[in-house]
mmCIF file of C-alpha atoms in Angstrom:
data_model
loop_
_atom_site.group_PDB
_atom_site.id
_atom_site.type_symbol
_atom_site.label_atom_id
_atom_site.label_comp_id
_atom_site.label_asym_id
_atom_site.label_seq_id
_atom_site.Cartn_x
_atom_site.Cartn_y
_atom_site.Cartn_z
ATOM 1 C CA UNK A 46 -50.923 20.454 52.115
ATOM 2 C CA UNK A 47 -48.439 20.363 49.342
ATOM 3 C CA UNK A 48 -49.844 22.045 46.157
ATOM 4 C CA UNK A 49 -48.884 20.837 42.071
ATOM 5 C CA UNK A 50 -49.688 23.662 39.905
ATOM 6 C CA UNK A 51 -50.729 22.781 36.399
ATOM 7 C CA UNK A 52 -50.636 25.146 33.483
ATOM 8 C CA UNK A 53 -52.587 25.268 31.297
ATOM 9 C CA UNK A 54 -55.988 23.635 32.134
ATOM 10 C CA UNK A 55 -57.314 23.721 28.814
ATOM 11 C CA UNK A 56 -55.843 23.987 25.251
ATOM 12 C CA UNK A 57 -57.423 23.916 21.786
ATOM 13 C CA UNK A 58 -54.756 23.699 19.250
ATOM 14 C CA UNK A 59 -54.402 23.135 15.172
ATOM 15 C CA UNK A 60 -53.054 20.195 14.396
ATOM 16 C CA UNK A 61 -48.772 20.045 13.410
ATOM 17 C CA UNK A 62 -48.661 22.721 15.859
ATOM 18 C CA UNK A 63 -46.923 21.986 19.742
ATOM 19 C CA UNK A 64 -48.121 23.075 22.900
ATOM 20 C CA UNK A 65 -46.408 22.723 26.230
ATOM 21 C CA UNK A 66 -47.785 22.125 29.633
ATOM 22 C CA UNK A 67 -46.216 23.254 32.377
ATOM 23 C CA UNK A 68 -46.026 21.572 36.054
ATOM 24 C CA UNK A 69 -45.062 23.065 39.397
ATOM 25 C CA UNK A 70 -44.741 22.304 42.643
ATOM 26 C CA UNK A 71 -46.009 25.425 44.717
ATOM 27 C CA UNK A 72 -44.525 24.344 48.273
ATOM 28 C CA UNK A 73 -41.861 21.427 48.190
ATOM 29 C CA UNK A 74 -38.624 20.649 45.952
ATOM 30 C CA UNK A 75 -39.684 17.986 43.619
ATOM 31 C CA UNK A 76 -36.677 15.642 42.279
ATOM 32 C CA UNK A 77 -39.115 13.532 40.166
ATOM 33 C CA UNK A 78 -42.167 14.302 39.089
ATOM 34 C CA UNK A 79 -44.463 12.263 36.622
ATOM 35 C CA UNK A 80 -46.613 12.356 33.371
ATOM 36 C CA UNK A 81 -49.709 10.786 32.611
ATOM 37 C CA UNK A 82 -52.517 10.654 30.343
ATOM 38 C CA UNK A 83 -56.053 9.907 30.866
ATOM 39 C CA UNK A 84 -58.526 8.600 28.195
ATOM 40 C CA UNK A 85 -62.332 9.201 28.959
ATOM 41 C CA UNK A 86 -63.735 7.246 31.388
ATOM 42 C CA UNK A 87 -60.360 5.462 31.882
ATOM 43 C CA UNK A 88 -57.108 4.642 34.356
ATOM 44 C CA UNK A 89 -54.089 6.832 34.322
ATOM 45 C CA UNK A 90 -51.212 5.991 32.022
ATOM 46 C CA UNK A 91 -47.777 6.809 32.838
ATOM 47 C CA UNK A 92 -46.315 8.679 30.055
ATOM 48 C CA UNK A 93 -42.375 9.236 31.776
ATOM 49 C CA UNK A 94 -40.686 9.581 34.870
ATOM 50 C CA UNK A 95 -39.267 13.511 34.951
ATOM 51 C CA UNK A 96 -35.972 13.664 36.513
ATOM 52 C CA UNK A 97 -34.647 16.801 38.340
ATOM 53 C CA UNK A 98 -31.054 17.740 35.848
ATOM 54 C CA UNK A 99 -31.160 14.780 34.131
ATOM 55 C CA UNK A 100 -33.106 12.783 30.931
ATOM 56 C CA UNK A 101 -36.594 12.109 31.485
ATOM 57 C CA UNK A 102 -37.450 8.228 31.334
ATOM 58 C CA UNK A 103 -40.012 6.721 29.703
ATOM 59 C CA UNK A 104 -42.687 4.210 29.195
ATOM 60 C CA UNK A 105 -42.917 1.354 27.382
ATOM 61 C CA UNK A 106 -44.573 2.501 23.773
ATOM 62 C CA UNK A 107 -43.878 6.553 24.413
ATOM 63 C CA UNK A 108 -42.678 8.443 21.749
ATOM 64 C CA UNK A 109 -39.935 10.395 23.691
ATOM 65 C CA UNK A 110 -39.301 12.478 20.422
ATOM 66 C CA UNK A 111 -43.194 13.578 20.678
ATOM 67 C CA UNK A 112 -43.452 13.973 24.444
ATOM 68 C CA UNK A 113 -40.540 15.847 25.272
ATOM 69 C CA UNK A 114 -40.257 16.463 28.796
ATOM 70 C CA UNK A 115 -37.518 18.828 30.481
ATOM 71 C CA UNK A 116 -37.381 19.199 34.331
ATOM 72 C CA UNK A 117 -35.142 22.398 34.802
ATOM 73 C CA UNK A 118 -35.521 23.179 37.539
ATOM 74 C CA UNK A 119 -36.737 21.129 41.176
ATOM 75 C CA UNK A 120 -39.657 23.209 41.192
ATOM 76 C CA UNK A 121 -40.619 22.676 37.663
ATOM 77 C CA UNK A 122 -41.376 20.579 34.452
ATOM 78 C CA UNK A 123 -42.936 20.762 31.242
ATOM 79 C CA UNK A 124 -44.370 18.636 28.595
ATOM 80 C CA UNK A 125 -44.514 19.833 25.253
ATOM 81 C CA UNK A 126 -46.384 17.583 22.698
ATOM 82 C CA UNK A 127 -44.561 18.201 19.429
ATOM 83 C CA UNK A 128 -46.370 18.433 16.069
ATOM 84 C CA UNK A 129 -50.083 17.601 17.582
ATOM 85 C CA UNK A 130 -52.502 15.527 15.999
ATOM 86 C CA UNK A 131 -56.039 14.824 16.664
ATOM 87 C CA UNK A 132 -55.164 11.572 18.484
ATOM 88 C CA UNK A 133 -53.076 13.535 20.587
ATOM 89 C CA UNK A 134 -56.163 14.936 22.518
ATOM 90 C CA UNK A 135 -57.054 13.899 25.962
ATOM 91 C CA UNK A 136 -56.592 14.745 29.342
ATOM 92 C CA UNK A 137 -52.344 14.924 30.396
ATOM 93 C CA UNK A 138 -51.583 15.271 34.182
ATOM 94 C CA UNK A 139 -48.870 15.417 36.330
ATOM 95 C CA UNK A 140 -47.946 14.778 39.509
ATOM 96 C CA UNK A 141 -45.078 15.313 42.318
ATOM 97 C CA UNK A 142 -43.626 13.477 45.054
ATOM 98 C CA UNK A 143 -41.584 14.950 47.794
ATOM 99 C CA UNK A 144 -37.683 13.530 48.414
ATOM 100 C CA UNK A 145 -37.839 11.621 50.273
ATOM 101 C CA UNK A 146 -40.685 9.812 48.200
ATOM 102 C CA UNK A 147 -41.176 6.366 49.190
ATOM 103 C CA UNK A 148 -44.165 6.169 51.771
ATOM 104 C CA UNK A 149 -45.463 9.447 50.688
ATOM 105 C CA UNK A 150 -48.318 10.479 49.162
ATOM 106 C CA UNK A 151 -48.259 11.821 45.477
ATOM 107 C CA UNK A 152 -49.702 15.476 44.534
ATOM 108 C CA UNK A 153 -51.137 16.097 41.131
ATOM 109 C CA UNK A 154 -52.084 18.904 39.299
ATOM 110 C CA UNK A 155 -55.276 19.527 38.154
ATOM 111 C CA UNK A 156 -54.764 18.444 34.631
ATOM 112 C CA UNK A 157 -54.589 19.696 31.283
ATOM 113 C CA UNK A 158 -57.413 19.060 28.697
ATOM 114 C CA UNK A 159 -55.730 19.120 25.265
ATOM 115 C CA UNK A 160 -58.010 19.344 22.022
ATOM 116 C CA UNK A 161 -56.173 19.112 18.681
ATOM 117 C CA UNK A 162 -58.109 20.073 16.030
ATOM 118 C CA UNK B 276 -48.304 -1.415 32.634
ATOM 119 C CA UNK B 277 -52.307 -1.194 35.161
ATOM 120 C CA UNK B 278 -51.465 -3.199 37.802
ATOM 121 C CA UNK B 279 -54.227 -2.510 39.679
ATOM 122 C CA UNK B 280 -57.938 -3.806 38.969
ATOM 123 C CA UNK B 281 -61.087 -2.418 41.151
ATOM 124 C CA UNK B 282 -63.949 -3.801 41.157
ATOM 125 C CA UNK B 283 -67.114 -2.599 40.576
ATOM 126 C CA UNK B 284 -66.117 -0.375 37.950
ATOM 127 C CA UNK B 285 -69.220 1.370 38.411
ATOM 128 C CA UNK B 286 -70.999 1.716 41.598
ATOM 129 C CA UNK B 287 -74.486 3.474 41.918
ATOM 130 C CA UNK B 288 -75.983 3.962 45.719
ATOM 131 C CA UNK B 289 -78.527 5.934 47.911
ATOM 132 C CA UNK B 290 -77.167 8.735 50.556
ATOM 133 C CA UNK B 291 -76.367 7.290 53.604
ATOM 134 C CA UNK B 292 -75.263 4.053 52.650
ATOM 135 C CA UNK B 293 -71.988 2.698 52.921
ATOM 136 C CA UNK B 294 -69.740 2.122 49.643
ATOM 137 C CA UNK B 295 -67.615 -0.468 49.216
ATOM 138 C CA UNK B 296 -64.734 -0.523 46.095
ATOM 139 C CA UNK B 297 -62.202 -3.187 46.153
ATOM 140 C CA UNK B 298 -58.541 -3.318 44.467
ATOM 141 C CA UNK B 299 -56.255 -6.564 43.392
ATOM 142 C CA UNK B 300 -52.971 -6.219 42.593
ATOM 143 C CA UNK B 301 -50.328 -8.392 40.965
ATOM 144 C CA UNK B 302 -46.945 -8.165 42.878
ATOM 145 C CA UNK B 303 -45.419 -7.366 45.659
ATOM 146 C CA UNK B 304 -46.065 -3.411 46.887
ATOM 147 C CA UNK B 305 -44.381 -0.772 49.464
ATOM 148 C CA UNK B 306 -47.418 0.599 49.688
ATOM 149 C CA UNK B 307 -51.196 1.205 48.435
ATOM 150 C CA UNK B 308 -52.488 4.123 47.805
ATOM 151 C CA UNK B 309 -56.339 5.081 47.203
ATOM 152 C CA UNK B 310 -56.882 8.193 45.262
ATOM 153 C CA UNK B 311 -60.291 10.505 44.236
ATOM 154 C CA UNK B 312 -61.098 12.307 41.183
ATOM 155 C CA UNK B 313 -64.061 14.591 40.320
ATOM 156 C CA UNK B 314 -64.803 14.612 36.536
ATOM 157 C CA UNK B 315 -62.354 16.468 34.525
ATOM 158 C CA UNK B 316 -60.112 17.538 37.579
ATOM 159 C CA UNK B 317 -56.843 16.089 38.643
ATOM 160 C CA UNK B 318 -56.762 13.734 41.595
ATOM 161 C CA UNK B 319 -56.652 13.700 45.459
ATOM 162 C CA UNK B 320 -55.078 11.736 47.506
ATOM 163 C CA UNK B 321 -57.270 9.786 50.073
ATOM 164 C CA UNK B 322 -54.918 7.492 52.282
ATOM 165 C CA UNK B 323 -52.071 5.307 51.896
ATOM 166 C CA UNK B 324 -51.579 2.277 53.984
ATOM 167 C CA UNK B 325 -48.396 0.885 54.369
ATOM 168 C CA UNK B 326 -47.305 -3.227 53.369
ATOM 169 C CA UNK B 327 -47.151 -3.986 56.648
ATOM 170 C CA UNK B 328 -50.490 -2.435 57.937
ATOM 171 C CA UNK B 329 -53.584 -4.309 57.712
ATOM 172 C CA UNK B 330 -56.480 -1.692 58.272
ATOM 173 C CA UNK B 331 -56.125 2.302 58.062
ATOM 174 C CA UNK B 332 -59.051 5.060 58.942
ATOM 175 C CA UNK B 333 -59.453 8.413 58.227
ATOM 176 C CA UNK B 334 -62.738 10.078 58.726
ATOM 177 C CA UNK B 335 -65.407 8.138 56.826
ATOM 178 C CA UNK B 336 -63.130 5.988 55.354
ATOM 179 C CA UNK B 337 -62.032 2.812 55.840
ATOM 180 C CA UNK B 338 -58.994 0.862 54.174
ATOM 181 C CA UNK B 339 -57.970 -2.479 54.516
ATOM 182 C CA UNK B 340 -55.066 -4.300 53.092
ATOM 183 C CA UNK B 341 -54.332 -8.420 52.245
ATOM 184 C CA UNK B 342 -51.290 -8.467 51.370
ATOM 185 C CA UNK B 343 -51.151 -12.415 51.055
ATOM 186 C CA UNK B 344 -54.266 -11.908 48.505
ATOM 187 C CA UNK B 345 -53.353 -9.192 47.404
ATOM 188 C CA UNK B 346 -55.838 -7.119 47.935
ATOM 189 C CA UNK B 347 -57.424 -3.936 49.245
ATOM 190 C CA UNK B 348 -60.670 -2.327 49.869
ATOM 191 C CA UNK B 349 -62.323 1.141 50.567
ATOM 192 C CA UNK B 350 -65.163 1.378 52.685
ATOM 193 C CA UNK B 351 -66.952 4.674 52.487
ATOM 194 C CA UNK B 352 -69.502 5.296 55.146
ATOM 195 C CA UNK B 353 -72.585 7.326 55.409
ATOM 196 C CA UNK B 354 -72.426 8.357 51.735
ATOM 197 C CA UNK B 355 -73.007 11.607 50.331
ATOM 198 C CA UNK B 356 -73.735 13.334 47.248
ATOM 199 C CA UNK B 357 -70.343 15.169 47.276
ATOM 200 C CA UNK B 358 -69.070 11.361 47.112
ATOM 201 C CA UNK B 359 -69.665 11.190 43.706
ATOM 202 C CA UNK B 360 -66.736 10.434 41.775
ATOM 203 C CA UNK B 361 -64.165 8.084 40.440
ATOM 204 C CA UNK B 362 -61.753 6.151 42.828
ATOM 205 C CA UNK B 363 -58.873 4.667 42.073
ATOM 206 C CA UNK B 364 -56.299 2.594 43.914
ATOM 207 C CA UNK B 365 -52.776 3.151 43.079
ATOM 208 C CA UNK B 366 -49.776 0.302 43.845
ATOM 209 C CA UNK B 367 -46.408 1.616 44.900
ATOM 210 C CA UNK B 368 -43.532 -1.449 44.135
ATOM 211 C CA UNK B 369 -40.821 1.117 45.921
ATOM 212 C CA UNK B 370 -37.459 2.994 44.595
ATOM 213 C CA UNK B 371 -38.556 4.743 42.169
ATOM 214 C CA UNK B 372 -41.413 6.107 43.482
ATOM 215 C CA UNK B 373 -43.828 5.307 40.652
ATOM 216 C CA UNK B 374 -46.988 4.592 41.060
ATOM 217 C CA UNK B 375 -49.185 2.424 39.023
ATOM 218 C CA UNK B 376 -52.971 2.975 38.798
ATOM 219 C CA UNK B 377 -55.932 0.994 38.741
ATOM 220 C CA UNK B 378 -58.661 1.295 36.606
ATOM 221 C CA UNK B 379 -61.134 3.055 38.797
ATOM 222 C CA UNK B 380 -64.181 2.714 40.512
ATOM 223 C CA UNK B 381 -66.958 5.622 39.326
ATOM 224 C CA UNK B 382 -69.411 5.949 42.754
ATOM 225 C CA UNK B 383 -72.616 7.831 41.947
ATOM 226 C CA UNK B 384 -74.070 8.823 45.198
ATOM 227 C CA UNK B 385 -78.241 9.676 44.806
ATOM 228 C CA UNK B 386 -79.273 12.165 47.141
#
């Protein structure tokens, strides 16, 4: 099956500092391709909606100046959390569907475990 | 915003039994989507069943979908250990190909 590549899986950074996490999809063009971030023990929460060439859109209460999401390329997308801060850490994953999307099932990466200390 | 809620949120059994996790939703979908994750890792998709579908199998699973109750359920039979994680159900409302995610069900499977 289609495989979402996440990079990195973990990350211990100082806080101020910004890290990015990168997203691919191995084996299919991915137009869109989403954010979310997971608190312990909780649901997902979408972050933003990556768009293939063109702004990334995003959620109610996300800082887009904080999150800042490019999606170069249809293979590839990256979230970079600017200027960390301890409440910053948790678990950030993405996730891909195919064009073509509706009906289809979504791939996701296998997360990224940010610590900000 | 979660639109989906699953119920129980936590779910303890014996191996060999059959789990049952159930999902309501608050408006109208394309399609339903159920979803596994093992602590720490991202998820995996378990089976979608369609608005217009009303019961879906794969394997040991079993999904069923009210659409005038909104509501859907996953059946697990003949638990196993390796069953142990969270599940979530997932609601897709169409175009933009969002999906929105329950809070989760966490199955603990005793061997």
């Amino acid at each position: 099956g289609a495989v979402v590549s996440q990079h990195p899986s973990r990350v211990i950074c100082k806080s101020g500092t910004s890290v990015k996490i990168e997203c691919r999809s191995l084996d299919f063009q991915a137009t869109t391709m989403f954010w979310y971030r997971q608190f312990p023990k909780k649901s997902l929460m979408l972050m933003a909606t990556s768009n293939e060439g063109s702004k990334a859109t995003y959620e109610q209460g996300v800082e887009k100046d904080k999150f800042l999401i490019n999606h170069a390329s249809l293979t590839l997308s990256t979230l970079t959390v600017t200027s960390a801060h301890p409440e910053d850490s948790s678990f950030y994953i993405c996730s891909a569907r195919a064009r073509g999307g509706a009906n289809t099932e979504a791939f996701f990466g296998q997360g990224t475990r940010l610590t900000v200390v | 915003s979660q639109q989906g809620e699953e119920d129980p949120q936590a779910l303890s059994i014996q191996e060999g039994e059959n789990a049952t996790m159930n999902c309501s939703y608050k408006t109208s979908i394309n399609n339903l989507q159920w979803y596994r994750q093992n602590s720490g890792r991202g998820l995996v998709h378990l089976i979608l069943i369609r608005s217009n579908e009303r019961e879906k199998h794969s394997g040991r699973l079993r999904v069923t979908l009210d659409t005038s109750k909104k509501s859907s359920s996953l059946l697990i039979t003949a638990s196993r250990a390796a069953d142990t994680a969270s599940y979530f159900c997932a609601t897709d409302r169409g175009s933009n190909y969002k999906l929105t995610f329950g809070k989760g069900t966490l199955l603990t499977v005793n061997p």
